[in-house]
Amino acid sequence: MYSIIIDPPDDLGAFRSAARRLLAARIDPADVTWTDCPDAALFQDVPPDAERIAAVPRAFVELAQAVACHRDESRWALLYQLLWRLVAGERTLMDQPSDTLVHRLQRMAASVRRDRHRMTAFVRFRIVEAEDGPCSVAWYEPQHRILRRVTPFFIDRFASLRFAVLTPDLSVHWDRRAVRYAPGLSRSAAPPADDVEDWWKRYYCATFNPARANAKLLDSHMPKRFRRDLPEADSIRDLLSNAGSRTDGMIGRQPR
């Protein structure tokens, strides 16, 4: 039995390197355990690449990039099982969504992609004054370990700003020149509200259209578990509860 440590736990490169060695040594998936625990026994006995491994479909690479961020502890074992079958000759396996293993991994990848989309939509920055100037700081709790994957999005959008995104797993800092990762932080590290936040809440309420209010649709796009970190969430209940009367009032007014 071989024990493979993946540290950090979302390191797809470490998985790729270990999987290549395992495949070269023809180690069956049943003989491998995968762990994120640094205290586990380190994998050292399998020799380095003994032969060239057949190229895997691009669809597998894209799937693995997403699944690597999932919190399911079995993610690496499942990916290796899929890789084992692909290399063993099931070259069209990625085109068979009805396969139990493929279906499970695709569902995991979809969950990660949804989480990435929500993070890019729900992160709210607050301005913090520091000795070297203002910095925009946000605290967010994603469902999966996606911070490294969404960092390029924030840099592309806010390249000219100094910012930090804090999560329980990991934190990222951008100083307009380089990215630096640091340990995760708890919710208590979230910065207090600022003047921009008050302005944003007023803007959100002013642009809310009561005639288009749809509580069910809102819950599907903005699940309640994410609202605790959104400043505008405090106003949502009142806006929805008054939407009907405001709409009736708008309809009842005669145009001048």
Coordinates of C-alpha atoms in Angstrom, one line a residue:
M1 CA 0.0 0.0 0.0
Y2 CA 1.3 3.4 -1.0
S3 CA 0.4 6.7 0.7
I4 CA 0.5 9.9 -1.3
I5 CA 0.5 13.3 0.3
I6 CA -0.9 16.2 -1.7
D7 CA 0.1 19.4 0.1
P8 CA -1.3 22.0 -0.4
P9 CA -4.5 20.1 -0.8
D10 CA -5.5 21.7 -4.1
D11 CA -2.1 21.1 -5.8
L12 CA -2.9 19.5 -9.1
G13 CA 0.7 19.5 -10.1
A14 CA 1.6 17.3 -7.1
F15 CA -1.1 14.9 -8.1
R16 CA 0.0 14.8 -11.7
S17 CA 3.6 14.0 -10.7
A18 CA 2.6 11.3 -8.3
A19 CA 0.1 9.8 -10.7
R20 CA 2.7 9.6 -13.5
R21 CA 5.1 7.7 -11.2
L22 CA 2.3 5.3 -10.1
L23 CA 1.2 4.6 -13.6
A24 CA 4.8 4.0 -14.8
A25 CA 5.1 1.5 -12.0
R26 CA 1.7 0.0 -12.8
I27 CA 0.4 0.5 -9.3
D28 CA -3.3 -0.4 -9.1
P29 CA -5.7 2.3 -7.6
A30 CA -6.7 -0.2 -4.9
D31 CA -3.1 -0.1 -3.6
V32 CA -2.9 3.7 -3.2
T33 CA -4.2 6.0 -0.5
W34 CA -4.3 9.7 -1.0
T35 CA -4.2 12.2 1.8
D36 CA -3.8 15.9 2.6
C37 CA -2.3 15.2 6.0
P38 CA 1.4 16.1 6.2
D39 CA 1.9 13.6 9.1
A40 CA 1.1 10.7 6.8
A41 CA 3.8 8.4 5.5
L42 CA 5.5 10.0 2.5
F43 CA 5.4 8.2 -0.9
Q44 CA 9.0 7.2 -1.8
D45 CA 9.1 3.6 -2.9
V46 CA 7.6 3.9 -6.4
P47 CA 10.4 4.5 -9.0
P48 CA 10.5 7.6 -11.2
D49 CA 8.9 7.4 -14.7
A50 CA 10.0 4.1 -16.1
E51 CA 8.3 4.6 -19.5
R52 CA 6.4 7.3 -21.4
I53 CA 2.7 7.4 -20.4
A54 CA 0.2 7.8 -23.1
A55 CA -1.3 11.3 -23.4
V56 CA -4.6 11.7 -21.7
P57 CA -7.6 13.5 -23.2
R58 CA -7.8 17.3 -22.7
A59 CA -11.3 16.7 -21.2
F60 CA -9.6 14.8 -18.3
V61 CA -7.2 17.7 -17.7
E62 CA -10.0 20.2 -17.6
L63 CA -12.0 18.0 -15.3
A64 CA -9.1 17.5 -12.9
Q65 CA -8.4 21.2 -12.7
A66 CA -11.9 21.7 -11.2
V67 CA -12.1 18.5 -9.1
A68 CA -8.7 19.4 -7.5
C69 CA -10.4 22.2 -5.6
H70 CA -13.3 20.1 -4.3
R71 CA -13.4 19.3 -0.5
D72 CA -14.3 15.6 -1.0
E73 CA -11.4 13.7 0.5
S74 CA -11.8 11.0 -2.2
R75 CA -11.2 13.4 -5.1
W76 CA -7.6 12.3 -5.8
A77 CA -8.4 8.6 -5.5
L78 CA -11.3 9.1 -7.9
L79 CA -9.2 11.0 -10.4
Y80 CA -6.5 8.3 -10.3
Q81 CA -9.1 5.6 -10.9
L82 CA -10.3 7.5 -14.0
L83 CA -6.7 8.1 -15.2
W84 CA -5.9 4.4 -14.7
R85 CA -8.9 3.3 -16.9
L86 CA -8.0 5.9 -19.6
V87 CA -4.4 4.7 -19.8
A88 CA -5.5 1.1 -19.7
G89 CA -7.4 1.5 -23.0
E90 CA -10.8 3.1 -22.3
R91 CA -9.9 6.0 -24.5
T92 CA -13.5 7.1 -24.9
L93 CA -14.4 7.0 -21.2
M94 CA -14.6 10.8 -21.0
D95 CA -17.4 10.7 -23.6
Q96 CA -19.6 8.4 -21.4
P97 CA -21.3 10.6 -18.8
S98 CA -23.5 7.6 -17.8
D99 CA -20.4 5.9 -16.4
T100 CA -20.7 6.0 -12.6
L101 CA -17.2 7.3 -12.0
V102 CA -17.3 9.9 -14.8
H103 CA -20.7 11.1 -13.6
R104 CA -19.6 11.6 -10.0
L105 CA -16.5 13.5 -11.0
Q106 CA -18.4 15.7 -13.4
R107 CA -20.9 16.6 -10.6
M108 CA -17.9 17.5 -8.4
A109 CA -16.4 19.7 -11.1
A110 CA -19.8 21.4 -11.7
S111 CA -20.0 22.2 -8.0
V112 CA -16.6 23.8 -8.0
R113 CA -17.4 25.8 -11.1
R114 CA -20.6 27.1 -9.5
D115 CA -18.6 28.0 -6.4
R116 CA -16.1 29.9 -8.5
H117 CA -18.8 31.9 -10.2
R118 CA -20.4 32.8 -6.9
M119 CA -17.2 33.9 -5.4
T120 CA -16.6 36.3 -8.3
A121 CA -20.1 37.7 -7.8
F122 CA -20.4 37.8 -4.0
V123 CA -17.0 39.1 -2.8
R124 CA -17.3 42.6 -1.3
F125 CA -14.2 44.7 -0.6
R126 CA -13.9 47.2 2.2
I127 CA -11.2 49.9 2.2
V128 CA -8.7 49.6 5.0
E129 CA -6.2 52.4 5.7
A130 CA -2.6 51.1 6.2
E131 CA 0.8 52.7 6.7
D132 CA 1.6 52.3 3.0
G133 CA -1.8 53.5 1.8
P134 CA -5.3 52.2 1.4
C135 CA -5.9 48.5 0.7
S136 CA -9.2 46.9 -0.4
V137 CA -9.8 43.8 1.8
A138 CA -12.6 41.2 1.6
W139 CA -13.4 38.1 3.7
Y140 CA -15.2 35.3 2.1
E141 CA -16.0 31.6 2.8
P142 CA -16.1 29.5 -0.3
Q143 CA -17.5 26.0 -0.4
H144 CA -14.4 24.6 -2.0
R145 CA -10.7 25.5 -2.1
I146 CA -11.0 27.8 -5.1
L147 CA -9.0 30.9 -4.1
R148 CA -5.9 30.1 -6.2
R149 CA -8.2 29.5 -9.2
V150 CA -10.1 32.8 -8.9
T151 CA -7.1 35.0 -8.1
P152 CA -6.4 35.7 -11.8
F153 CA -10.0 37.0 -12.1
F154 CA -9.5 39.6 -9.3
I155 CA -6.1 40.7 -10.6
D156 CA -7.5 41.2 -14.1
R157 CA -10.4 43.2 -12.8
F158 CA -8.6 45.2 -10.0
A159 CA -5.0 45.2 -11.4
S160 CA -4.5 48.8 -10.3
L161 CA -5.7 48.3 -6.7
R162 CA -3.9 46.9 -3.7
F163 CA -6.2 44.2 -2.4
A164 CA -6.4 41.1 -0.2
V165 CA -9.0 38.3 -0.2
L166 CA -9.2 36.4 3.1
T167 CA -10.7 32.9 3.3
P168 CA -10.6 30.3 6.1
D169 CA -8.2 28.1 4.0
L170 CA -5.9 30.7 2.4
S171 CA -5.4 34.4 1.9
V172 CA -4.1 36.2 -1.2
H173 CA -2.5 39.6 -1.3
W174 CA -1.9 41.7 -4.5
D175 CA 0.4 44.8 -4.3
R176 CA 0.0 45.8 -8.0
R177 CA 3.1 43.9 -8.9
A178 CA 3.1 40.4 -7.4
V179 CA 0.8 37.9 -5.8
R180 CA 1.5 36.6 -2.3
Y181 CA -0.4 33.8 -0.5
A182 CA -0.7 33.5 3.2
P183 CA -2.5 31.3 5.8
G184 CA -6.3 31.5 6.0
L185 CA -8.1 33.7 8.5
S186 CA -11.3 33.4 10.4
R187 CA -14.4 35.7 10.0
S188 CA -13.2 37.8 12.9
A189 CA -10.4 39.1 10.6
A190 CA -12.9 40.7 8.3
P191 CA -12.6 44.5 8.2
P192 CA -15.4 46.8 9.5
A193 CA -17.9 48.6 7.2
D194 CA -16.6 51.7 5.4
D195 CA -18.2 54.7 3.8
V196 CA -18.3 53.0 0.4
E197 CA -20.4 50.2 1.8
D198 CA -23.0 52.7 3.0
W199 CA -23.1 54.2 -0.5
W200 CA -23.4 50.8 -2.1
K201 CA -26.4 49.9 0.1
R202 CA -28.2 53.1 -0.8
Y203 CA -27.5 52.5 -4.5
Y204 CA -28.7 48.9 -4.3
C205 CA -32.0 50.0 -2.7
A206 CA -32.5 52.9 -5.1
T207 CA -32.1 50.6 -8.2
F208 CA -34.2 47.7 -6.9
N209 CA -37.2 47.1 -9.2
P210 CA -40.1 45.9 -7.1
A211 CA -42.1 44.9 -10.2
R212 CA -39.4 42.3 -11.1
A213 CA -38.9 40.9 -7.5
N214 CA -38.8 37.1 -7.5
A215 CA -37.8 35.6 -4.2
K216 CA -37.4 32.0 -5.6
L217 CA -35.1 33.2 -8.4
L218 CA -33.2 35.3 -5.9
D219 CA -32.6 32.3 -3.7
S220 CA -31.3 30.3 -6.6
H221 CA -28.8 32.9 -7.7
M222 CA -28.0 34.2 -4.2
P223 CA -28.4 31.4 -1.7
K224 CA -29.0 32.5 1.9
R225 CA -25.7 31.1 3.1
F226 CA -23.8 33.7 1.1
R227 CA -25.9 36.7 2.2
R228 CA -24.2 37.0 5.6
D229 CA -21.2 38.6 3.9
L230 CA -23.1 40.9 1.6
P231 CA -23.8 44.4 2.9
E232 CA -26.9 44.8 0.8
A233 CA -28.4 41.6 2.3
D234 CA -29.7 43.5 5.3
S235 CA -32.1 45.3 2.9
I236 CA -33.3 42.4 0.9
R237 CA -36.0 41.2 3.3
D238 CA -37.6 44.7 3.5
L239 CA -37.3 45.2 -0.3
L240 CA -39.0 41.9 -1.0
S241 CA -41.8 42.3 1.6
N242 CA -42.7 45.8 0.3
A243 CA -42.3 44.9 -3.4
G244 CA -46.0 44.1 -3.9
S245 CA -47.3 47.3 -2.4
R246 CA -44.7 49.4 -4.2
T247 CA -45.7 47.8 -7.5
D248 CA -49.4 48.4 -6.9
G249 CA -48.6 52.0 -6.1
M250 CA -46.6 52.4 -9.3
I251 CA -49.4 50.9 -11.4
G252 CA -52.0 53.1 -9.6
R253 CA -50.3 56.3 -10.4
Q254 CA -51.7 58.2 -13.3
P255 CA -49.1 59.5 -15.8
R256 CA -48.8 63.3 -16.0

